[in-house]
Coordinates of C-alpha atoms in Angstrom, one line a residue:
M186 CA 36.4 -49.4 -67.0
T187 CA 34.2 -47.0 -64.9
L188 CA 33.6 -48.2 -62.3
T189 CA 30.3 -46.8 -60.2
L190 CA 30.2 -46.9 -56.6
T191 CA 26.4 -48.3 -54.8
S192 CA 25.8 -48.2 -51.3
H193 CA 24.5 -51.1 -49.5
E194 CA 24.2 -51.7 -45.8
D195 CA 26.8 -49.0 -45.1
T196 CA 29.1 -50.6 -47.0
V197 CA 30.7 -49.3 -51.1
V198 CA 29.8 -52.7 -52.9
L199 CA 31.3 -52.0 -56.1
P200 CA 29.3 -53.6 -59.3
P201 CA 31.3 -57.2 -60.1
I202 CA 33.4 -57.4 -62.9
I203 CA 32.0 -59.1 -65.8
S204 CA 32.9 -62.6 -66.8
D205 CA 34.3 -63.1 -70.0
D206 CA 32.1 -66.7 -70.7
D207 CA 33.0 -66.7 -74.9
V208 CA 35.7 -69.5 -75.1
S209 CA 35.2 -69.3 -78.9
S210 CA 38.2 -66.9 -79.1
D211 CA 40.8 -68.1 -76.7
P212 CA 43.7 -69.1 -78.1
E213 CA 45.1 -72.7 -78.5
V214 CA 48.2 -71.3 -76.2
W215 CA 47.8 -68.5 -73.8
D216 CA 51.0 -66.7 -73.0
V217 CA 50.0 -66.6 -69.1
I218 CA 47.5 -68.6 -67.2
I219 CA 47.2 -66.8 -63.7
V220 CA 45.3 -68.6 -61.2
G221 CA 43.4 -66.4 -58.6
G222 CA 42.5 -62.4 -58.9
G223 CA 43.4 -61.2 -55.9
V224 CA 46.4 -58.1 -55.5
A225 CA 48.7 -60.7 -56.8
G226 CA 46.4 -62.0 -59.7
S227 CA 45.8 -59.2 -61.0
A228 CA 48.1 -56.4 -61.0
L229 CA 50.1 -59.4 -62.9
A230 CA 47.5 -59.9 -65.5
Y231 CA 48.0 -55.9 -66.3
A232 CA 51.4 -55.9 -66.0
Q233 CA 51.9 -59.1 -68.3
A234 CA 49.1 -57.2 -70.9
K235 CA 51.5 -54.2 -70.8
D236 CA 53.7 -56.0 -72.2
G237 CA 51.8 -57.4 -74.7
R238 CA 51.2 -61.0 -73.2
R239 CA 47.5 -62.9 -74.1
V240 CA 46.5 -63.5 -70.3
L241 CA 43.2 -65.8 -69.2
L242 CA 42.7 -64.8 -65.3
L243 CA 41.0 -67.2 -63.7
E244 CA 39.0 -66.6 -60.4
R245 CA 36.7 -68.4 -58.7
D246 CA 34.4 -65.3 -56.9
L247 CA 34.3 -62.1 -59.0
S248 CA 32.2 -60.3 -56.7
Q249 CA 33.6 -57.7 -54.6
P250 CA 35.3 -59.6 -51.4
D251 CA 34.4 -59.0 -47.8
R252 CA 37.6 -59.2 -45.5
I253 CA 39.4 -57.7 -42.1
V254 CA 42.7 -58.0 -43.7
G255 CA 44.4 -56.5 -46.8
E256 CA 43.3 -53.3 -46.0
L257 CA 47.1 -50.9 -45.6
L258 CA 49.2 -50.4 -47.8
Q259 CA 52.8 -49.5 -47.0
P260 CA 53.9 -46.5 -48.7
G261 CA 56.5 -49.5 -50.6
G262 CA 53.8 -50.9 -51.5
Y263 CA 52.5 -48.2 -53.0
L264 CA 55.2 -47.5 -54.9
M265 CA 55.5 -50.7 -56.4
L266 CA 51.4 -49.9 -57.0
K267 CA 52.9 -46.7 -58.9
R268 CA 55.8 -48.9 -60.7
L269 CA 52.9 -51.2 -62.5
G270 CA 50.7 -48.0 -63.7
L271 CA 47.8 -49.0 -61.0
E272 CA 48.4 -46.1 -58.5
S273 CA 44.8 -45.3 -59.4
C274 CA 43.1 -48.1 -57.7
V275 CA 43.4 -46.6 -54.6
D276 CA 41.7 -43.9 -56.0
G277 CA 37.9 -43.5 -55.6
I278 CA 37.0 -45.8 -52.8
D279 CA 37.5 -43.8 -50.4
S280 CA 41.2 -44.4 -49.4
I281 CA 43.1 -42.6 -46.8
K282 CA 46.9 -41.6 -46.5
V283 CA 48.4 -43.2 -43.6
Y284 CA 51.6 -41.1 -43.1
G285 CA 52.9 -43.7 -40.0
Y286 CA 51.8 -44.8 -36.7
A287 CA 50.9 -44.0 -32.8
L288 CA 52.0 -46.7 -30.4
F289 CA 51.1 -46.9 -26.6
K290 CA 51.9 -48.4 -23.9
N291 CA 51.2 -48.8 -20.1
G292 CA 49.5 -45.4 -20.7
K293 CA 52.3 -44.0 -22.8
Q294 CA 51.7 -42.8 -26.3
A295 CA 54.9 -42.4 -29.1
V296 CA 54.2 -41.2 -32.8
V297 CA 57.1 -42.2 -35.2
H298 CA 55.8 -41.2 -39.2
Y299 CA 57.4 -42.5 -42.1
P300 CA 60.3 -41.2 -43.7
I301 CA 58.7 -39.9 -47.3
E302 CA 60.5 -36.8 -47.7
G303 CA 62.1 -36.5 -50.9
Y304 CA 59.1 -38.7 -52.5
S305 CA 56.2 -36.8 -54.4
P306 CA 52.9 -36.2 -52.3
D307 CA 51.6 -39.0 -53.7
V308 CA 53.7 -40.7 -51.8
A309 CA 52.5 -42.2 -48.5
G310 CA 50.3 -45.5 -46.8
R311 CA 47.0 -46.3 -48.3
S312 CA 44.3 -47.5 -45.7
F313 CA 40.5 -48.9 -47.4
H314 CA 38.0 -51.3 -47.5
H315 CA 40.3 -54.1 -49.6
G316 CA 37.6 -55.4 -51.8
R317 CA 37.0 -52.0 -53.0
F318 CA 40.5 -52.1 -54.0
I319 CA 40.9 -55.8 -55.2
Q320 CA 37.4 -54.6 -57.7
K321 CA 39.8 -51.8 -58.9
L322 CA 42.9 -54.2 -59.6
R323 CA 40.4 -56.5 -61.4
G324 CA 38.5 -53.6 -63.1
A325 CA 42.2 -52.3 -64.6
A326 CA 43.1 -56.1 -65.6
A327 CA 39.9 -56.1 -67.1
G328 CA 40.0 -52.9 -68.9
C329 CA 43.3 -54.4 -71.2
P330 CA 42.3 -55.9 -74.3
S331 CA 44.7 -58.8 -74.0
V332 CA 43.0 -59.5 -70.7
T333 CA 40.5 -62.6 -70.7
V334 CA 39.0 -62.1 -66.8
R335 CA 36.8 -65.4 -66.4
Q336 CA 35.1 -66.8 -63.5
G337 CA 36.0 -70.5 -62.7
L338 CA 37.6 -72.9 -60.4
V339 CA 41.3 -74.2 -61.5
K340 CA 41.2 -77.9 -60.3
R341 CA 44.2 -79.0 -61.2
L342 CA 47.4 -78.6 -63.1
V343 CA 48.2 -80.2 -66.7
N344 CA 51.4 -81.7 -68.9
D345 CA 51.6 -80.8 -72.4
K346 CA 49.3 -84.6 -73.1
G347 CA 46.9 -82.7 -71.1
G348 CA 46.8 -85.4 -68.4
E349 CA 46.9 -84.6 -65.3
W350 CA 51.0 -83.0 -64.0
Q351 CA 53.4 -84.9 -62.6
E352 CA 56.4 -84.2 -61.2
G353 CA 59.4 -84.2 -63.8
E354 CA 57.3 -82.7 -66.2
V355 CA 56.4 -79.5 -67.7
V356 CA 53.7 -77.5 -66.5
T357 CA 51.4 -76.2 -69.2
G358 CA 48.0 -75.3 -68.5
V359 CA 45.1 -76.0 -65.9
V360 CA 41.9 -77.9 -65.7
Y361 CA 39.7 -75.7 -64.6
R362 CA 35.7 -75.5 -64.1
H363 CA 34.2 -72.3 -65.8
L364 CA 31.6 -71.1 -63.7
P365 CA 29.6 -69.0 -65.8
T366 CA 27.3 -65.9 -65.0
G367 CA 23.9 -66.3 -65.5
A368 CA 21.0 -68.6 -64.1
D369 CA 20.6 -70.4 -67.0
K370 CA 24.3 -71.4 -67.6
A371 CA 25.1 -74.8 -65.8
P372 CA 29.1 -74.8 -64.8
V373 CA 31.3 -77.4 -67.2
D374 CA 34.9 -78.5 -66.3
R375 CA 37.2 -76.9 -69.4
S376 CA 40.7 -77.1 -70.2
A377 CA 43.5 -73.9 -71.1
Q378 CA 47.0 -74.3 -72.1
A379 CA 50.1 -71.5 -71.1
H380 CA 53.5 -71.0 -71.8
L381 CA 53.2 -69.8 -68.3
T382 CA 50.6 -71.0 -65.5
I383 CA 51.0 -68.4 -62.2
V384 CA 49.5 -69.3 -59.4
C385 CA 48.5 -66.8 -56.9
D386 CA 45.1 -68.5 -55.9
G387 CA 45.9 -67.3 -51.8
M388 CA 46.3 -68.2 -48.5
Y389 CA 43.4 -71.4 -48.8
S390 CA 45.5 -72.4 -52.1
N391 CA 44.7 -75.9 -52.9
L392 CA 47.8 -76.2 -56.1
R393 CA 50.3 -74.5 -53.8
K394 CA 51.5 -78.2 -52.4
H395 CA 52.5 -79.4 -56.2
L396 CA 55.0 -75.7 -56.3
S397 CA 56.3 -75.6 -53.2
T398 CA 56.8 -77.5 -49.1
P399 CA 54.6 -75.6 -47.1
K400 CA 55.1 -75.4 -43.5
I401 CA 52.1 -73.4 -42.1
I402 CA 52.2 -71.9 -38.8
H403 CA 49.0 -70.7 -36.6
P404 CA 50.4 -68.5 -34.5
S405 CA 47.2 -66.4 -33.7
F406 CA 43.8 -64.9 -34.5
F407 CA 43.1 -61.3 -35.8
V408 CA 39.5 -60.3 -34.2
G409 CA 38.4 -57.8 -36.5
L410 CA 35.5 -55.3 -35.8
L411 CA 34.0 -52.5 -37.4
L412 CA 34.1 -48.7 -35.8
H413 CA 32.4 -46.0 -36.6
N414 CA 32.2 -42.3 -36.2
C415 CA 35.4 -43.4 -33.9
K416 CA 38.1 -39.9 -33.7
L417 CA 41.4 -41.3 -33.4
P418 CA 44.1 -39.6 -31.4
V419 CA 46.1 -39.0 -34.4
P420 CA 44.4 -38.5 -37.5
N421 CA 45.7 -40.7 -40.5
H422 CA 48.0 -42.5 -38.6
G423 CA 47.7 -46.5 -37.8
H424 CA 47.6 -47.1 -34.0
V425 CA 49.2 -50.1 -32.2
V426 CA 49.0 -50.9 -28.3
L427 CA 51.6 -52.7 -26.9
A428 CA 48.6 -54.6 -25.0
K429 CA 48.6 -57.8 -22.4
P430 CA 48.6 -60.7 -23.8
S431 CA 49.0 -59.4 -27.6
P432 CA 48.8 -56.4 -30.0
I433 CA 45.6 -54.6 -30.6
L434 CA 45.4 -52.4 -33.9
F435 CA 43.6 -49.3 -34.7
Y436 CA 43.4 -48.0 -38.1
P437 CA 41.0 -45.9 -40.4
I438 CA 39.3 -47.5 -43.4
S439 CA 37.8 -45.0 -44.8
S440 CA 36.4 -41.0 -44.1
T441 CA 33.5 -42.2 -41.2
E442 CA 35.4 -45.9 -40.3
V443 CA 38.0 -47.4 -38.0
R444 CA 39.1 -51.1 -38.0
C445 CA 40.2 -52.8 -34.7
L446 CA 41.9 -55.9 -35.0
V447 CA 42.5 -57.6 -31.8
D448 CA 45.4 -60.2 -32.1
V449 CA 44.2 -63.9 -30.3
P450 CA 47.1 -65.7 -29.6
G451 CA 46.6 -69.9 -29.9
E452 CA 45.0 -72.2 -31.9
K453 CA 41.5 -71.6 -30.9
L454 CA 39.8 -68.8 -30.4
P455 CA 37.8 -68.1 -26.7
A456 CA 34.7 -69.7 -26.5
D457 CA 32.9 -66.8 -25.4
L458 CA 35.0 -64.2 -27.7
P459 CA 32.2 -61.1 -26.7
A460 CA 33.1 -61.7 -23.1
Y461 CA 37.0 -62.4 -23.7
L462 CA 36.9 -59.0 -25.3
R463 CA 34.8 -57.1 -22.6
A464 CA 37.0 -58.5 -19.6
T465 CA 40.6 -58.5 -21.0
V466 CA 40.9 -56.7 -24.5
A467 CA 38.5 -53.6 -23.9
P468 CA 40.8 -52.1 -20.6
E469 CA 43.9 -52.7 -22.6
V470 CA 42.1 -50.3 -25.1
P471 CA 43.2 -46.5 -24.9
E472 CA 40.7 -44.0 -22.9
P473 CA 40.0 -42.5 -26.2
L474 CA 39.2 -45.2 -28.1
R475 CA 37.5 -47.5 -25.8
D476 CA 34.0 -45.7 -25.6
A477 CA 33.8 -47.2 -29.4
F478 CA 35.5 -50.2 -28.8
L479 CA 32.8 -51.3 -26.6
A480 CA 30.2 -49.8 -28.7
A481 CA 31.2 -52.0 -31.5
L482 CA 31.1 -55.6 -29.5
E483 CA 27.3 -54.5 -29.1
R484 CA 27.0 -55.9 -32.0
P485 CA 28.2 -59.2 -31.5
E486 CA 27.0 -60.8 -35.6
A487 CA 29.6 -58.2 -36.4
I488 CA 32.4 -59.0 -34.5
R489 CA 34.9 -61.5 -36.8
S490 CA 37.9 -63.7 -36.9
M491 CA 40.4 -65.1 -39.6
Q492 CA 43.5 -67.2 -38.6
N493 CA 46.8 -65.6 -39.2
K494 CA 49.4 -68.2 -40.7
L495 CA 53.0 -67.8 -41.0
M496 CA 54.8 -69.7 -43.4
P497 CA 57.7 -69.3 -45.7
A498 CA 58.7 -69.5 -48.8
A499 CA 60.1 -73.0 -49.4
P500 CA 59.4 -73.3 -53.2
L501 CA 59.7 -76.3 -55.7
H502 CA 60.8 -74.7 -59.2
Q503 CA 58.4 -76.5 -61.6
P504 CA 58.9 -75.4 -65.7
G505 CA 56.4 -73.4 -66.4
A506 CA 54.5 -73.1 -62.9
L507 CA 55.0 -69.9 -60.1
L508 CA 54.0 -68.9 -57.0
L509 CA 52.8 -66.0 -56.0
G510 CA 51.0 -64.1 -53.0
D511 CA 49.8 -66.1 -49.9
A512 CA 49.5 -68.9 -52.0
F513 CA 53.9 -68.9 -51.8
N514 CA 54.2 -66.8 -48.5
M515 CA 52.8 -65.8 -45.0
R516 CA 54.1 -63.3 -42.4
H517 CA 51.9 -62.6 -39.8
P518 CA 49.4 -59.6 -40.7
L519 CA 51.3 -57.0 -37.9
T520 CA 53.0 -54.8 -39.9
G521 CA 50.6 -55.0 -43.3
G522 CA 53.8 -56.2 -45.1
G523 CA 51.6 -58.6 -47.5
M524 CA 50.5 -56.2 -50.1
T525 CA 53.8 -54.3 -50.4
V526 CA 56.0 -58.2 -50.6
A527 CA 52.9 -59.1 -53.3
L528 CA 53.5 -56.2 -55.5
S529 CA 57.3 -56.0 -55.6
D530 CA 56.9 -59.4 -56.5
C531 CA 54.6 -58.8 -59.3
S532 CA 57.3 -55.7 -60.5
L533 CA 60.4 -57.9 -60.4
L534 CA 59.1 -60.9 -62.0
A535 CA 57.7 -58.4 -64.5
D536 CA 60.8 -56.6 -64.7
M537 CA 62.1 -60.2 -65.8
L538 CA 60.5 -61.9 -68.0
R539 CA 59.7 -58.6 -69.9
P540 CA 63.4 -59.1 -72.0
L541 CA 61.9 -62.6 -73.3
P542 CA 60.1 -61.9 -76.9
S543 CA 58.0 -64.9 -76.2
L544 CA 56.9 -67.2 -73.0
G545 CA 57.4 -70.3 -75.7
D546 CA 60.9 -71.3 -75.1
A547 CA 60.5 -73.3 -72.4
L548 CA 63.9 -73.1 -70.6
A549 CA 64.8 -69.4 -71.7
T550 CA 61.0 -69.1 -69.4
A551 CA 62.4 -71.9 -66.9
Q552 CA 65.6 -70.2 -66.3
R553 CA 64.1 -66.7 -65.5
T554 CA 61.0 -67.6 -63.3
A555 CA 63.8 -70.3 -61.0
D556 CA 66.4 -66.5 -61.0
F557 CA 63.0 -65.2 -59.5
Y558 CA 62.6 -67.0 -56.1
T559 CA 66.2 -66.0 -55.4
R560 CA 66.3 -62.1 -56.6
R561 CA 63.0 -61.4 -54.3
K562 CA 64.5 -63.1 -51.1
P563 CA 66.3 -60.1 -49.9
L564 CA 63.2 -57.6 -49.8
S565 CA 60.8 -59.9 -49.5
A566 CA 62.7 -61.4 -46.0
T567 CA 63.2 -58.3 -44.4
I568 CA 59.4 -57.7 -44.5
N569 CA 58.9 -61.1 -43.5
T570 CA 61.5 -61.4 -40.8
L571 CA 60.5 -58.0 -39.8
A572 CA 56.3 -58.8 -39.1
N573 CA 56.9 -61.9 -37.6
A574 CA 60.3 -60.7 -35.2
L575 CA 57.8 -57.9 -34.0
Y576 CA 54.8 -59.9 -33.4
R577 CA 57.3 -62.2 -31.0
V578 CA 58.5 -58.6 -29.5
F579 CA 54.7 -57.2 -28.6
C580 CA 54.0 -60.2 -27.3
F581 CA 52.8 -60.0 -23.7
T582 CA 54.8 -63.5 -22.4
G583 CA 55.6 -63.1 -18.4
D584 CA 59.0 -63.2 -18.7
P585 CA 60.9 -60.5 -17.2
A586 CA 63.8 -60.3 -20.1
Q587 CA 60.7 -60.9 -22.8
E588 CA 59.1 -57.7 -21.0
E589 CA 62.3 -55.5 -20.5
M590 CA 62.8 -56.2 -24.3
R591 CA 59.3 -55.1 -24.8
Q592 CA 59.4 -52.3 -23.2
A593 CA 63.1 -51.4 -24.9
C594 CA 61.6 -51.4 -27.9
F595 CA 58.5 -49.0 -27.4
D596 CA 61.2 -46.6 -25.6
Y597 CA 64.0 -46.8 -28.7
L598 CA 60.9 -46.1 -31.3
A599 CA 59.7 -42.7 -29.3
L600 CA 62.9 -41.2 -28.8
G601 CA 62.7 -40.4 -32.8
G602 CA 65.0 -39.0 -35.0
V603 CA 67.2 -42.6 -36.3
C604 CA 66.0 -44.8 -33.6
S605 CA 62.6 -44.6 -35.0
A606 CA 63.2 -43.6 -39.4
G607 CA 65.5 -47.1 -39.4
P608 CA 62.8 -49.2 -38.0
I609 CA 60.0 -47.1 -39.6
S610 CA 61.9 -47.1 -43.0
L611 CA 61.6 -50.9 -43.3
L612 CA 58.2 -51.7 -41.6
S613 CA 57.0 -49.1 -44.8
G614 CA 58.8 -51.4 -47.1
L615 CA 60.8 -48.0 -48.1
N616 CA 64.4 -49.1 -47.3
P617 CA 63.6 -53.1 -46.8
R618 CA 67.5 -54.5 -46.4
P619 CA 68.3 -56.8 -44.4
S620 CA 71.5 -55.3 -43.0
V621 CA 69.2 -52.5 -42.0
L622 CA 66.5 -55.0 -40.0
V623 CA 69.6 -56.6 -37.6
R624 CA 71.5 -53.9 -36.8
H625 CA 68.4 -52.1 -35.5
F626 CA 67.1 -55.2 -34.1
F627 CA 70.2 -55.4 -31.8
M628 CA 70.4 -51.9 -31.3
V629 CA 67.0 -52.4 -29.0
A630 CA 68.6 -55.6 -27.5
L631 CA 71.5 -53.0 -26.6
F632 CA 69.5 -50.5 -25.6
G633 CA 67.3 -52.9 -23.5
V634 CA 70.9 -53.6 -21.7
G635 CA 72.6 -50.2 -21.9
R636 CA 69.3 -49.4 -19.0
L637 CA 69.8 -52.6 -17.2
L638 CA 73.5 -51.8 -16.3
L639 CA 73.4 -48.0 -16.0
P640 CA 74.2 -46.2 -14.2
R641 CA 76.2 -48.9 -12.8
P642 CA 75.6 -52.8 -13.0
S643 CA 74.3 -55.3 -10.0
L644 CA 74.0 -58.9 -10.4
R645 CA 70.5 -58.7 -11.4
G646 CA 71.2 -56.2 -13.9
V647 CA 74.1 -58.3 -15.5
Y648 CA 72.1 -61.3 -15.7
M649 CA 69.0 -59.3 -16.7
A650 CA 71.0 -57.9 -20.0
I651 CA 72.1 -61.9 -20.7
A652 CA 68.6 -62.8 -20.5
V653 CA 67.4 -59.9 -22.8
L654 CA 70.6 -60.9 -25.3
A655 CA 69.3 -64.4 -25.0
V656 CA 65.6 -63.6 -26.2
A657 CA 66.3 -61.1 -28.9
C658 CA 68.8 -64.0 -30.5
R659 CA 65.8 -66.6 -29.8
I660 CA 63.4 -64.6 -32.0
I661 CA 65.6 -63.4 -34.6
F662 CA 67.6 -66.2 -35.6
P663 CA 65.0 -68.8 -36.0
I664 CA 63.2 -66.5 -38.7
I665 CA 66.4 -65.5 -40.6
V666 CA 67.4 -69.4 -40.9
A667 CA 63.7 -69.9 -42.1
E668 CA 63.7 -67.5 -44.4
G669 CA 67.3 -68.9 -45.5
L670 CA 70.6 -67.3 -44.3
R671 CA 72.2 -67.4 -47.6
A672 CA 69.3 -66.1 -49.7
V673 CA 68.5 -63.3 -47.5
F674 CA 71.8 -62.0 -47.3
L675 CA 74.4 -62.9 -50.1
P676 CA 71.4 -64.2 -52.7
A677 CA 74.8 -64.6 -55.4
L678 CA 75.7 -67.3 -53.4
A679 CA 72.5 -69.2 -53.2
P680 CA 72.1 -72.0 -55.0
K681 CA 69.8 -71.6 -58.2
P682 CA 68.0 -74.3 -59.6
V683 CA 69.3 -74.9 -63.2
V684 CA 66.8 -76.2 -65.1
T685 CA 67.5 -78.6 -68.0
V686 CA 63.7 -79.4 -70.5
T687 CA 64.3 -82.7 -72.3
P688 CA 62.6 -83.1 -75.6
S689 CA 60.1 -85.8 -74.4
G690 CA 59.1 -82.5 -72.3
T691 CA 60.2 -83.7 -68.7
V692 CA 62.9 -82.2 -66.5
K693 CA 65.6 -81.5 -64.8
R694 CA 66.3 -79.8 -62.4
S695 CA 70.0 -79.1 -60.7
T696 CA 71.8 -76.6 -58.3
S697 CA 75.2 -75.8 -57.8
L698 CA 75.1 -77.9 -54.9
G699 CA 74.0 -80.9 -57.1
V700 CA 71.1 -82.3 -58.4
L701 CA 67.4 -82.2 -56.8
A702 CA 65.5 -84.3 -59.0
S703 CA 65.3 -85.5 -62.5
S704 CA 62.9 -87.6 -64.6

């Protein structure tokens, strides 16, 4: 499918994907129904089509989305994109190659680079307008003959009798409000059946509660500004300012635009947001970027915000259905790891389903999807833990021990060599190993401790050293526990659901620890 770029109010808008509203050729049972045409949904639809599956991709709005996050794809995410055969989706949208980060704190600067030596020349991070990337992914999926892309809002899951799905039954499809294009076409409710229904309808998912036990935390907001014709101090790098009270990000999203994301802690935004940005944030912005930042504030209508969400994966395995993407699992967007996790999940799931000659065997398919939840954990938990821990470290709280940890992190990364290569290999998604994460996290803490105790320890130094270690433990251990200790470090020992589908279409689910649910 050829996509033509057209300019609209300084934004490149790609044509909407055409909704296939002809239901006469729909099969009685699809191989896969995918709810949501974002990063995960579009990529997985393409992957399943390449494996010979008939796919119905349902998206409530096929026009180009406009968001202030999902604009930085880490190198590990780009590798997953290549593995799926979708690397061309970053071409033709004025995307920018990103090779690392510049860090700023108290007037000092450190530059760290992605460890991409040994990879092909195209491997790097990519930054872009989120909506353009999504339209390219949707276009790739729509270009597959076995994918039907349709504009529709999914209302509920259904069972094998066409009724509303209940706990203990096999999910066999969805009921959706078909939203055909064209002023003369009225919405109509339809049902569709599939051997496997995959829900990836984003952070505001209305189906999540049926397939998981979500515990959502709202640590902060991102306030987004768009800086025009702004020259970054270090080209082709993301810029992270360890500001007070929390980090500020700058990164290019086109050849002429830089995105600024200001983290604002708490569950409510200041009443006068422009005044807050001028008085509290602007003095923290590095001098080379401050004028462009202040210029962006002259357009208050262009100040946008989004509430950040943290949600560890807590799936309820329901045979016939699966959760993916932000509907399933969210971490703080500070490190830009969300799309890497989503694309990795798509690649892993496609690999696990590929050997099945048909998804019509409910038991065999359910066993694969149950195992998927465990096999994804080491990579996803590493990226999630790193994002949430770094956010906690980078925030200024006024606690002296916390500030020592914050300064130690900056100075440790500034050392370069193995001190920066290890953490950046984690952040980039190129080496997402839990053991490497924990080792470097405590190396940062011990680096801070060493500075407090050398050249000779004092009582205050010993007290602060203990306090720094306590801060490190308070940050990292709750995050790891939330992700699941065994699933992260010893996935082979984590309890796996054992699924039995009875002749009546009901489900028994148990683990090695005993029965979880039965019907």
